[in-house]
């Protein structure tokens, strides 16, 4: 049961484009509504948001080429963090990040995108404490009403929730690529390891860190490196398909491709700078009890 509750109140502005760029690097020198330019105590120039929120890429019209975009900055508590988002090759689309930044120090493109790409902010807000289970979100209300907001919540990465817990493998096909079937497929970018028995399956190893690509709510495939994951290069497997004896275990380490360590909430309405969004969270014993820990309250360290 929750030991105490925590309420955060937002009066967030409408998500806006912070700057437009289609080259290979960007210094954090351009601000927009809901952001300010500031200099940290260590001398780093940053764009600071009104509240921790995810970054997005808005890809313009034309024939875009894919670029790996590295967002660097800091979270609500000043921890340095990095996220990698890919622009993709579809025109006139928006690609949302999953980590909640409070400050952005740089945005770097791996290659020119051929079309304009706007680096902006979203209405995906960061939660102030780690949520391991969505039932700990006691209430969400907005715009001066008693009705509960019907937005989208995501639990913190590696927080002990269902999607990051150890999953028993019901099958792992010997194919190109090999496809694993589990009860709940983790989000793409999750770091995982295989435990149990390989049988005669080849191409993968036990207790080795892989990058997971979600194919459906119950299936996914593995990449051997972050670069391969970003390139969509999935591991092929040979031998005999496994139907039992193996498990998929999440690695409790944040990376540039993993989701937010505390969790996020995206309201169903569009923030306009005046509406209040009130989120009440239930905190458990590991967060505020006598044996509480920093990781218990705030999640694992940012990457």
PDB file of C-alpha atoms in Angstrom:
ATOM      1  CA  UNK A   1       0.000   0.000   0.000  1.00  0.00           C
ATOM      2  CA  UNK A   2       1.064   3.566  -0.544  1.00  0.00           C
ATOM      3  CA  UNK A   3       2.708   5.184   2.470  1.00  0.00           C
ATOM      4  CA  UNK A   4       2.181   8.754   1.348  1.00  0.00           C
ATOM      5  CA  UNK A   5       0.957  10.671  -1.678  1.00  0.00           C
ATOM      6  CA  UNK A   6       2.714  13.261  -3.800  1.00  0.00           C
ATOM      7  CA  UNK A   7       0.849  15.793  -5.898  1.00  0.00           C
ATOM      8  CA  UNK A   8       2.373  17.737  -8.782  1.00  0.00           C
ATOM      9  CA  UNK A   9       0.585  20.612 -10.473  1.00  0.00           C
ATOM     10  CA  UNK A  10       1.342  21.722 -14.017  1.00  0.00           C
ATOM     11  CA  UNK A  11       0.261  24.810 -15.936  1.00  0.00           C
ATOM     12  CA  UNK A  12       2.165  23.854 -19.027  1.00  0.00           C
ATOM     13  CA  UNK A  13       2.248  25.804 -22.252  1.00  0.00           C
ATOM     14  CA  UNK A  14       1.183  24.446 -25.599  1.00  0.00           C
ATOM     15  CA  UNK A  15       3.960  22.278 -27.098  1.00  0.00           C
ATOM     16  CA  UNK A  16       5.994  24.428 -29.462  1.00  0.00           C
ATOM     17  CA  UNK A  17       8.912  24.126 -31.836  1.00  0.00           C
ATOM     18  CA  UNK A  18      12.151  25.182 -30.186  1.00  0.00           C
ATOM     19  CA  UNK A  19      14.223  25.500 -33.341  1.00  0.00           C
ATOM     20  CA  UNK A  20      14.509  24.172 -36.882  1.00  0.00           C
ATOM     21  CA  UNK A  21      17.600  22.479 -38.226  1.00  0.00           C
ATOM     22  CA  UNK A  22      18.483  20.060 -41.011  1.00  0.00           C
ATOM     23  CA  UNK A  23      22.247  19.816 -40.701  1.00  0.00           C
ATOM     24  CA  UNK A  24      24.540  17.792 -38.453  1.00  0.00           C
ATOM     25  CA  UNK A  25      24.779  19.683 -35.144  1.00  0.00           C
ATOM     26  CA  UNK A  26      22.949  22.251 -33.080  1.00  0.00           C
ATOM     27  CA  UNK A  27      23.945  24.354 -30.088  1.00  0.00           C
ATOM     28  CA  UNK A  28      21.212  25.034 -27.548  1.00  0.00           C
ATOM     29  CA  UNK A  29      20.860  28.725 -28.291  1.00  0.00           C
ATOM     30  CA  UNK A  30      17.297  29.086 -29.578  1.00  0.00           C
ATOM     31  CA  UNK A  31      14.282  29.240 -27.275  1.00  0.00           C
ATOM     32  CA  UNK A  32      10.530  29.304 -27.857  1.00  0.00           C
ATOM     33  CA  UNK A  33       7.335  29.538 -25.819  1.00  0.00           C
ATOM     34  CA  UNK A  34       7.702  27.510 -22.639  1.00  0.00           C
ATOM     35  CA  UNK A  35      11.505  27.554 -22.794  1.00  0.00           C
ATOM     36  CA  UNK A  36      14.258  29.897 -21.661  1.00  0.00           C
ATOM     37  CA  UNK A  37      17.942  30.174 -22.491  1.00  0.00           C
ATOM     38  CA  UNK A  38      20.076  29.904 -19.393  1.00  0.00           C
ATOM     39  CA  UNK A  39      23.596  29.047 -18.253  1.00  0.00           C
ATOM     40  CA  UNK A  40      24.162  26.339 -15.657  1.00  0.00           C
ATOM     41  CA  UNK A  41      26.551  26.844 -12.750  1.00  0.00           C
ATOM     42  CA  UNK A  42      29.132  24.753 -14.617  1.00  0.00           C
ATOM     43  CA  UNK A  43      28.997  27.171 -17.535  1.00  0.00           C
ATOM     44  CA  UNK A  44      26.958  24.960 -19.860  1.00  0.00           C
ATOM     45  CA  UNK A  45      24.462  26.842 -22.020  1.00  0.00           C
ATOM     46  CA  UNK A  46      21.084  25.119 -22.070  1.00  0.00           C
ATOM     47  CA  UNK A  47      17.511  25.573 -23.193  1.00  0.00           C
ATOM     48  CA  UNK A  48      15.358  25.078 -20.105  1.00  0.00           C
ATOM     49  CA  UNK A  49      11.767  23.864 -20.335  1.00  0.00           C
ATOM     50  CA  UNK A  50       8.851  25.020 -18.207  1.00  0.00           C
ATOM     51  CA  UNK A  51       8.523  21.478 -16.814  1.00  0.00           C
ATOM     52  CA  UNK A  52      10.315  18.188 -17.573  1.00  0.00           C
ATOM     53  CA  UNK A  53       8.965  16.908 -20.863  1.00  0.00           C
ATOM     54  CA  UNK A  54       9.922  14.770 -23.826  1.00  0.00           C
ATOM     55  CA  UNK A  55      11.539  16.142 -26.966  1.00  0.00           C
ATOM     56  CA  UNK A  56      10.105  15.505 -30.416  1.00  0.00           C
ATOM     57  CA  UNK A  57      11.290  15.670 -34.017  1.00  0.00           C
ATOM     58  CA  UNK A  58       8.910  17.108 -36.602  1.00  0.00           C
ATOM     59  CA  UNK A  59       9.997  15.949 -40.031  1.00  0.00           C
ATOM     60  CA  UNK A  60       9.073  18.245 -42.902  1.00  0.00           C
ATOM     61  CA  UNK A  61       7.665  17.495 -46.341  1.00  0.00           C
ATOM     62  CA  UNK A  62       9.836  16.068 -49.096  1.00  0.00           C
ATOM     63  CA  UNK A  63      12.045  13.005 -49.245  1.00  0.00           C
ATOM     64  CA  UNK A  64      13.758  12.765 -45.850  1.00  0.00           C
ATOM     65  CA  UNK A  65      16.801  10.619 -45.231  1.00  0.00           C
ATOM     66  CA  UNK A  66      17.216   9.003 -41.834  1.00  0.00           C
ATOM     67  CA  UNK A  67      19.410  10.647 -39.224  1.00  0.00           C
ATOM     68  CA  UNK A  68      20.221   9.443 -35.717  1.00  0.00           C
ATOM     69  CA  UNK A  69      19.588  12.436 -33.453  1.00  0.00           C
ATOM     70  CA  UNK A  70      21.324  12.559 -30.063  1.00  0.00           C
ATOM     71  CA  UNK A  71      19.641  14.811 -27.481  1.00  0.00           C
ATOM     72  CA  UNK A  72      21.867  15.715 -24.522  1.00  0.00           C
ATOM     73  CA  UNK A  73      20.840  17.572 -21.395  1.00  0.00           C
ATOM     74  CA  UNK A  74      19.669  17.194 -17.805  1.00  0.00           C
ATOM     75  CA  UNK A  75      16.623  15.939 -15.937  1.00  0.00           C
ATOM     76  CA  UNK A  76      14.535  17.632 -13.229  1.00  0.00           C
ATOM     77  CA  UNK A  77      17.140  16.780 -10.567  1.00  0.00           C
ATOM     78  CA  UNK A  78      20.156  17.901 -12.590  1.00  0.00           C
ATOM     79  CA  UNK A  79      21.282  14.425 -13.662  1.00  0.00           C
ATOM     80  CA  UNK A  80      22.948  14.404 -17.092  1.00  0.00           C
ATOM     81  CA  UNK A  81      21.011  12.367 -19.629  1.00  0.00           C
ATOM     82  CA  UNK A  82      21.067  11.451 -23.305  1.00  0.00           C
ATOM     83  CA  UNK A  83      18.443  10.152 -25.671  1.00  0.00           C
ATOM     84  CA  UNK A  84      18.718   8.908 -29.233  1.00  0.00           C
ATOM     85  CA  UNK A  85      15.766   9.475 -31.579  1.00  0.00           C
ATOM     86  CA  UNK A  86      15.714   8.666 -35.292  1.00  0.00           C
ATOM     87  CA  UNK A  87      14.052  10.977 -37.791  1.00  0.00           C
ATOM     88  CA  UNK A  88      13.015   8.109 -40.058  1.00  0.00           C
ATOM     89  CA  UNK A  89      12.224   8.452 -43.747  1.00  0.00           C
ATOM     90  CA  UNK A  90       8.522   9.370 -43.648  1.00  0.00           C
ATOM     91  CA  UNK A  91       7.687  12.957 -44.520  1.00  0.00           C
ATOM     92  CA  UNK A  92       5.424  15.240 -42.482  1.00  0.00           C
ATOM     93  CA  UNK A  93       5.610  13.121 -39.335  1.00  0.00           C
ATOM     94  CA  UNK A  94       6.345  13.703 -35.665  1.00  0.00           C
ATOM     95  CA  UNK A  95       8.632  11.360 -33.740  1.00  0.00           C
ATOM     96  CA  UNK A  96       8.316  11.635 -29.949  1.00  0.00           C
ATOM     97  CA  UNK A  97      11.078  10.902 -27.496  1.00  0.00           C
ATOM     98  CA  UNK A  98      10.413   9.001 -24.272  1.00  0.00           C
ATOM     99  CA  UNK A  99      12.675  10.713 -21.737  1.00  0.00           C
ATOM    100  CA  UNK A 100      11.663  13.815 -19.793  1.00  0.00           C
ATOM    101  CA  UNK A 101      14.281  16.571 -20.145  1.00  0.00           C
ATOM    102  CA  UNK A 102      14.327  19.684 -17.985  1.00  0.00           C
ATOM    103  CA  UNK A 103      17.270  21.187 -19.884  1.00  0.00           C
ATOM    104  CA  UNK A 104      18.756  20.484 -23.320  1.00  0.00           C
ATOM    105  CA  UNK A 105      22.400  21.332 -23.933  1.00  0.00           C
ATOM    106  CA  UNK A 106      22.853  20.013 -27.463  1.00  0.00           C
ATOM    107  CA  UNK A 107      21.173  18.250 -30.360  1.00  0.00           C
ATOM    108  CA  UNK A 108      23.421  16.402 -32.787  1.00  0.00           C
ATOM    109  CA  UNK A 109      22.385  14.869 -36.114  1.00  0.00           C
ATOM    110  CA  UNK A 110      24.410  11.969 -37.482  1.00  0.00           C
ATOM    111  CA  UNK A 111      23.710  13.063 -41.055  1.00  0.00           C
ATOM    112  CA  UNK A 112      21.855  15.690 -43.032  1.00  0.00           C
ATOM    113  CA  UNK A 113      18.149  14.915 -43.301  1.00  0.00           C
ATOM    114  CA  UNK A 114      17.455  16.423 -46.765  1.00  0.00           C
ATOM    115  CA  UNK A 115      14.359  18.146 -45.340  1.00  0.00           C
ATOM    116  CA  UNK A 116      13.846  20.532 -42.439  1.00  0.00           C
ATOM    117  CA  UNK A 117      13.530  18.852 -39.051  1.00  0.00           C
ATOM    118  CA  UNK A 118      12.053  20.843 -36.176  1.00  0.00           C
ATOM    119  CA  UNK A 119      13.307  19.960 -32.701  1.00  0.00           C
ATOM    120  CA  UNK A 120      10.437  20.675 -30.358  1.00  0.00           C
ATOM    121  CA  UNK A 121       8.739  19.789 -27.107  1.00  0.00           C
ATOM    122  CA  UNK A 122       5.768  17.542 -26.428  1.00  0.00           C
ATOM    123  CA  UNK A 123       2.952  17.216 -23.915  1.00  0.00           C
ATOM    124  CA  UNK A 124       4.608  14.062 -22.537  1.00  0.00           C
ATOM    125  CA  UNK A 125       5.504  15.162 -19.008  1.00  0.00           C
ATOM    126  CA  UNK A 126       8.014  13.548 -16.655  1.00  0.00           C
ATOM    127  CA  UNK A 127       6.819  12.274 -13.273  1.00  0.00           C
ATOM    128  CA  UNK A 128       8.733  13.529 -10.188  1.00  0.00           C
ATOM    129  CA  UNK A 129       9.020  10.060  -8.615  1.00  0.00           C
ATOM    130  CA  UNK A 130       9.385   6.550 -10.013  1.00  0.00           C
ATOM    131  CA  UNK A 131       6.161   4.734 -10.777  1.00  0.00           C
ATOM    132  CA  UNK A 132       6.531   0.961 -10.815  1.00  0.00           C
ATOM    133  CA  UNK A 133       2.857   0.257 -11.390  1.00  0.00           C
ATOM    134  CA  UNK A 134       0.219   2.499 -12.952  1.00  0.00           C
ATOM    135  CA  UNK A 135      -2.113   1.860 -10.014  1.00  0.00           C
ATOM    136  CA  UNK A 136       0.138   4.186  -7.988  1.00  0.00           C
ATOM    137  CA  UNK A 137      -1.232   7.071 -10.046  1.00  0.00           C
ATOM    138  CA  UNK A 138      -4.036   7.905  -7.621  1.00  0.00           C
ATOM    139  CA  UNK A 139      -5.688  10.609  -9.689  1.00  0.00           C
ATOM    140  CA  UNK A 140      -5.228  12.868 -12.700  1.00  0.00           C
ATOM    141  CA  UNK A 141      -7.483  15.873 -13.199  1.00  0.00           C
ATOM    142  CA  UNK A 142      -7.275  18.812 -15.573  1.00  0.00           C
ATOM    143  CA  UNK A 143      -9.028  21.970 -16.697  1.00  0.00           C
ATOM    144  CA  UNK A 144     -11.003  22.633 -13.514  1.00  0.00           C
ATOM    145  CA  UNK A 145     -13.096  19.460 -13.615  1.00  0.00           C
ATOM    146  CA  UNK A 146     -13.615  16.513 -11.259  1.00  0.00           C
ATOM    147  CA  UNK A 147     -13.608  14.011 -14.098  1.00  0.00           C
ATOM    148  CA  UNK A 148     -10.423  11.955 -14.318  1.00  0.00           C
ATOM    149  CA  UNK A 149      -8.214  12.785 -17.272  1.00  0.00           C
ATOM    150  CA  UNK A 150      -7.910   9.924 -19.759  1.00  0.00           C
ATOM    151  CA  UNK A 151      -4.331  10.468 -20.844  1.00  0.00           C
ATOM    152  CA  UNK A 152      -1.503   7.983 -21.350  1.00  0.00           C
ATOM    153  CA  UNK A 153       0.832   6.948 -18.524  1.00  0.00           C
ATOM    154  CA  UNK A 154       4.035   4.933 -18.830  1.00  0.00           C
ATOM    155  CA  UNK A 155       5.753   3.366 -15.833  1.00  0.00           C
ATOM    156  CA  UNK A 156       9.416   4.021 -15.111  1.00  0.00           C
ATOM    157  CA  UNK A 157      12.053   1.949 -16.881  1.00  0.00           C
ATOM    158  CA  UNK A 158      13.193  -1.148 -14.986  1.00  0.00           C
ATOM    159  CA  UNK A 159      10.847  -0.210 -12.202  1.00  0.00           C
ATOM    160  CA  UNK A 160       9.542  -3.671 -11.366  1.00  0.00           C
ATOM    161  CA  UNK A 161       6.394  -3.262 -13.458  1.00  0.00           C
ATOM    162  CA  UNK A 162       4.970  -5.991 -15.673  1.00  0.00           C
ATOM    163  CA  UNK A 163       6.569  -4.920 -18.934  1.00  0.00           C
ATOM    164  CA  UNK A 164      10.070  -4.894 -17.448  1.00  0.00           C
ATOM    165  CA  UNK A 165       9.778  -7.984 -15.291  1.00  0.00           C
ATOM    166  CA  UNK A 166      11.310 -11.350 -16.184  1.00  0.00           C
ATOM    167  CA  UNK A 167       9.250 -12.988 -18.916  1.00  0.00           C
ATOM    168  CA  UNK A 168       9.090 -16.735 -19.521  1.00  0.00           C
ATOM    169  CA  UNK A 169       9.683 -17.494 -23.187  1.00  0.00           C
ATOM    170  CA  UNK A 170       6.898 -19.471 -24.804  1.00  0.00           C
ATOM    171  CA  UNK A 171       8.912 -19.778 -28.031  1.00  0.00           C
ATOM    172  CA  UNK A 172      12.082 -18.496 -29.709  1.00  0.00           C
ATOM    173  CA  UNK A 173      12.099 -19.320 -33.402  1.00  0.00           C
ATOM    174  CA  UNK A 174      15.147 -20.423 -35.352  1.00  0.00           C
ATOM    175  CA  UNK A 175      14.812 -17.919 -38.200  1.00  0.00           C
ATOM    176  CA  UNK A 176      16.158 -14.698 -39.767  1.00  0.00           C
ATOM    177  CA  UNK A 177      15.531 -12.834 -37.607  1.00  0.00           C
ATOM    178  CA  UNK A 178      14.819 -14.968 -34.560  1.00  0.00           C
ATOM    179  CA  UNK A 179      11.529 -13.939 -32.935  1.00  0.00           C
ATOM    180  CA  UNK A 180      10.886 -14.422 -29.225  1.00  0.00           C
ATOM    181  CA  UNK A 181       7.371 -14.739 -27.825  1.00  0.00           C
ATOM    182  CA  UNK A 182       6.702 -13.678 -24.221  1.00  0.00           C
ATOM    183  CA  UNK A 183       3.684 -12.633 -22.164  1.00  0.00           C
ATOM    184  CA  UNK A 184       4.488  -8.904 -22.381  1.00  0.00           C
ATOM    185  CA  UNK A 185       6.933  -7.520 -24.921  1.00  0.00           C
ATOM    186  CA  UNK A 186       9.118  -4.715 -23.441  1.00  0.00           C
ATOM    187  CA  UNK A 187       9.361  -1.364 -25.276  1.00  0.00           C
ATOM    188  CA  UNK A 188      11.919  -1.127 -28.071  1.00  0.00           C
ATOM    189  CA  UNK A 189      15.373  -0.137 -26.866  1.00  0.00           C
ATOM    190  CA  UNK A 190      15.088  -2.065 -23.599  1.00  0.00           C
ATOM    191  CA  UNK A 191      18.301  -3.811 -22.558  1.00  0.00           C
ATOM    192  CA  UNK A 192      17.700  -7.515 -21.970  1.00  0.00           C
ATOM    193  CA  UNK A 193      19.467 -10.797 -21.283  1.00  0.00           C
ATOM    194  CA  UNK A 194      18.507 -14.425 -21.813  1.00  0.00           C
ATOM    195  CA  UNK A 195      18.549 -16.875 -18.922  1.00  0.00           C
ATOM    196  CA  UNK A 196      17.743 -20.548 -18.618  1.00  0.00           C
ATOM    197  CA  UNK A 197      18.589 -22.987 -21.406  1.00  0.00           C
ATOM    198  CA  UNK A 198      19.390 -22.420 -25.100  1.00  0.00           C
ATOM    199  CA  UNK A 199      18.803 -25.994 -26.098  1.00  0.00           C
ATOM    200  CA  UNK A 200      20.225 -26.304 -29.619  1.00  0.00           C
ATOM    201  CA  UNK A 201      19.355 -22.711 -30.548  1.00  0.00           C
ATOM    202  CA  UNK A 202      22.343 -20.858 -32.037  1.00  0.00           C
ATOM    203  CA  UNK A 203      23.103 -17.199 -32.738  1.00  0.00           C
ATOM    204  CA  UNK A 204      22.443 -15.955 -29.193  1.00  0.00           C
ATOM    205  CA  UNK A 205      24.049 -16.520 -25.799  1.00  0.00           C
ATOM    206  CA  UNK A 206      22.900 -16.621 -22.202  1.00  0.00           C
ATOM    207  CA  UNK A 207      23.703 -13.737 -19.795  1.00  0.00           C
ATOM    208  CA  UNK A 208      24.695 -11.417 -22.655  1.00  0.00           C
ATOM    209  CA  UNK A 209      23.176  -7.945 -22.999  1.00  0.00           C
ATOM    210  CA  UNK A 210      21.055  -7.358 -26.113  1.00  0.00           C
ATOM    211  CA  UNK A 211      18.866  -4.523 -27.390  1.00  0.00           C
ATOM    212  CA  UNK A 212      15.192  -5.452 -27.740  1.00  0.00           C
ATOM    213  CA  UNK A 213      13.003  -4.459 -30.709  1.00  0.00           C
ATOM    214  CA  UNK A 214       9.279  -4.691 -29.977  1.00  0.00           C
ATOM    215  CA  UNK A 215       7.351  -6.296 -32.857  1.00  0.00           C
ATOM    216  CA  UNK A 216       3.997  -6.674 -31.084  1.00  0.00           C
ATOM    217  CA  UNK A 217       2.545  -6.802 -27.586  1.00  0.00           C
ATOM    218  CA  UNK A 218       4.005 -10.293 -27.138  1.00  0.00           C
ATOM    219  CA  UNK A 219       6.871 -10.637 -29.639  1.00  0.00           C
ATOM    220  CA  UNK A 220      10.231  -9.070 -30.399  1.00  0.00           C
ATOM    221  CA  UNK A 221      13.761  -9.637 -31.660  1.00  0.00           C
ATOM    222  CA  UNK A 222      17.302  -8.936 -30.485  1.00  0.00           C
ATOM    223  CA  UNK A 223      20.220  -6.822 -31.699  1.00  0.00           C
ATOM    224  CA  UNK A 224      23.784  -7.372 -30.529  1.00  0.00           C
ATOM    225  CA  UNK A 225      24.751  -3.682 -30.256  1.00  0.00           C
ATOM    226  CA  UNK A 226      23.067  -0.312 -29.911  1.00  0.00           C
ATOM    227  CA  UNK A 227      24.270   0.609 -33.410  1.00  0.00           C
ATOM    228  CA  UNK A 228      22.683  -2.526 -34.834  1.00  0.00           C
ATOM    229  CA  UNK A 229      19.453  -1.823 -32.948  1.00  0.00           C
ATOM    230  CA  UNK A 230      19.298   1.679 -34.403  1.00  0.00           C
ATOM    231  CA  UNK A 231      20.015   0.311 -37.870  1.00  0.00           C
ATOM    232  CA  UNK A 232      17.309  -2.326 -37.525  1.00  0.00           C
ATOM    233  CA  UNK A 233      19.828  -5.163 -37.753  1.00  0.00           C
ATOM    234  CA  UNK A 234      18.280  -8.115 -35.902  1.00  0.00           C
ATOM    235  CA  UNK A 235      19.984 -11.332 -34.887  1.00  0.00           C
ATOM    236  CA  UNK A 236      19.344 -14.487 -36.878  1.00  0.00           C
ATOM    237  CA  UNK A 237      19.041 -17.745 -34.971  1.00  0.00           C
ATOM    238  CA  UNK A 238      19.622 -21.309 -36.058  1.00  0.00           C
ATOM    239  CA  UNK A 239      19.250 -24.773 -34.614  1.00  0.00           C
ATOM    240  CA  UNK A 240      15.902 -25.774 -33.125  1.00  0.00           C
ATOM    241  CA  UNK A 241      13.073 -23.459 -32.082  1.00  0.00           C
ATOM    242  CA  UNK A 242      12.750 -23.239 -28.298  1.00  0.00           C
ATOM    243  CA  UNK A 243       9.308 -23.710 -26.784  1.00  0.00           C
ATOM    244  CA  UNK A 244      10.291 -23.706 -23.083  1.00  0.00           C
ATOM    245  CA  UNK A 245      13.182 -23.393 -20.648  1.00  0.00           C
ATOM    246  CA  UNK A 246      14.261 -19.800 -21.402  1.00  0.00           C
ATOM    247  CA  UNK A 247      13.413 -16.425 -19.881  1.00  0.00           C
ATOM    248  CA  UNK A 248      13.854 -12.799 -20.960  1.00  0.00           C
ATOM    249  CA  UNK A 249      15.272 -10.578 -18.207  1.00  0.00           C
ATOM    250  CA  UNK A 250      15.483  -6.775 -18.279  1.00  0.00           C
ATOM    251  CA  UNK A 251      18.894  -5.277 -17.487  1.00  0.00           C
ATOM    252  CA  UNK A 252      18.549  -2.574 -14.822  1.00  0.00           C
ATOM    253  CA  UNK A 253      20.739  -0.066 -16.620  1.00  0.00           C
ATOM    254  CA  UNK A 254      19.547   3.042 -18.410  1.00  0.00           C
ATOM    255  CA  UNK A 255      20.891   3.835 -21.872  1.00  0.00           C
ATOM    256  CA  UNK A 256      20.335   6.377 -24.632  1.00  0.00           C
ATOM    257  CA  UNK A 257      17.596   4.144 -26.075  1.00  0.00           C
ATOM    258  CA  UNK A 258      15.682   3.180 -22.922  1.00  0.00           C
ATOM    259  CA  UNK A 259      12.532   5.005 -21.719  1.00  0.00           C
ATOM    260  CA  UNK A 260      12.356   7.464 -18.815  1.00  0.00           C
ATOM    261  CA  UNK A 261      13.544   6.029 -15.501  1.00  0.00           C
ATOM    262  CA  UNK A 262      10.658   7.525 -13.484  1.00  0.00           C
ATOM    263  CA  UNK A 263       7.779   7.387 -15.941  1.00  0.00           C
ATOM    264  CA  UNK A 264       5.751   9.889 -17.952  1.00  0.00           C
ATOM    265  CA  UNK A 265       2.207  11.134 -18.392  1.00  0.00           C
ATOM    266  CA  UNK A 266       0.613  12.614 -21.510  1.00  0.00           C
ATOM    267  CA  UNK A 267      -2.744  14.334 -20.831  1.00  0.00           C
ATOM    268  CA  UNK A 268      -5.659  13.836 -23.193  1.00  0.00           C
ATOM    269  CA  UNK A 269      -6.061  17.590 -23.633  1.00  0.00           C
ATOM    270  CA  UNK A 270      -3.642  20.034 -25.211  1.00  0.00           C
ATOM    271  CA  UNK A 271      -1.933  22.295 -22.620  1.00  0.00           C
ATOM    272  CA  UNK A 272      -2.592  25.977 -23.203  1.00  0.00           C
ATOM    273  CA  UNK A 273      -0.633  27.699 -20.434  1.00  0.00           C
ATOM    274  CA  UNK A 274      -3.626  28.241 -18.145  1.00  0.00           C
ATOM    275  CA  UNK A 275      -5.195  24.808 -17.555  1.00  0.00           C
ATOM    276  CA  UNK A 276      -4.041  23.034 -14.398  1.00  0.00           C
ATOM    277  CA  UNK A 277      -3.036  19.400 -14.665  1.00  0.00           C
ATOM    278  CA  UNK A 278      -2.984  17.799 -11.197  1.00  0.00           C
ATOM    279  CA  UNK A 279      -1.313  14.392 -10.882  1.00  0.00           C
ATOM    280  CA  UNK A 280      -1.417  12.579  -7.527  1.00  0.00           C
ATOM    281  CA  UNK A 281       1.034   9.723  -7.015  1.00  0.00           C
ATOM    282  CA  UNK A 282       1.078   7.074  -4.321  1.00  0.00           C
ATOM    283  CA  UNK A 283       4.553   6.439  -2.902  1.00  0.00           C
ATOM    284  CA  UNK A 284       5.444   3.093  -1.368  1.00  0.00           C
ATOM    285  CA  UNK A 285       7.772   2.100   1.466  1.00  0.00           C
ATOM    286  CA  UNK A 286      10.944   1.826  -0.632  1.00  0.00           C
ATOM    287  CA  UNK A 287      10.361   5.444  -1.670  1.00  0.00           C
ATOM    288  CA  UNK A 288       9.521   7.131   1.621  1.00  0.00           C
ATOM    289  CA  UNK A 289       9.676   4.468   4.352  1.00  0.00           C
ATOM    290  CA  UNK A 290      12.425   3.939   6.939  1.00  0.00           C
ATOM    291  CA  UNK A 291      14.469   1.875   4.467  1.00  0.00           C
ATOM    292  CA  UNK A 292      13.812   4.113   1.459  1.00  0.00           C
ATOM    293  CA  UNK A 293      16.546   4.506  -1.152  1.00  0.00           C
ATOM    294  CA  UNK A 294      17.384   7.134  -3.729  1.00  0.00           C
ATOM    295  CA  UNK A 295      16.869   4.611  -6.534  1.00  0.00           C
ATOM    296  CA  UNK A 296      13.599   3.548  -4.952  1.00  0.00           C
ATOM    297  CA  UNK A 297      12.266   7.089  -5.090  1.00  0.00           C
ATOM    298  CA  UNK A 298      13.876   8.474  -8.240  1.00  0.00           C
ATOM    299  CA  UNK A 299      14.679   5.374 -10.252  1.00  0.00           C
ATOM    300  CA  UNK A 300      17.990   4.101 -11.563  1.00  0.00           C
ATOM    301  CA  UNK A 301      20.614   6.584 -12.730  1.00  0.00           C
ATOM    302  CA  UNK A 302      19.989   8.379 -15.998  1.00  0.00           C
ATOM    303  CA  UNK A 303      22.192   7.558 -18.978  1.00  0.00           C
TER     304      UNK A 303
END
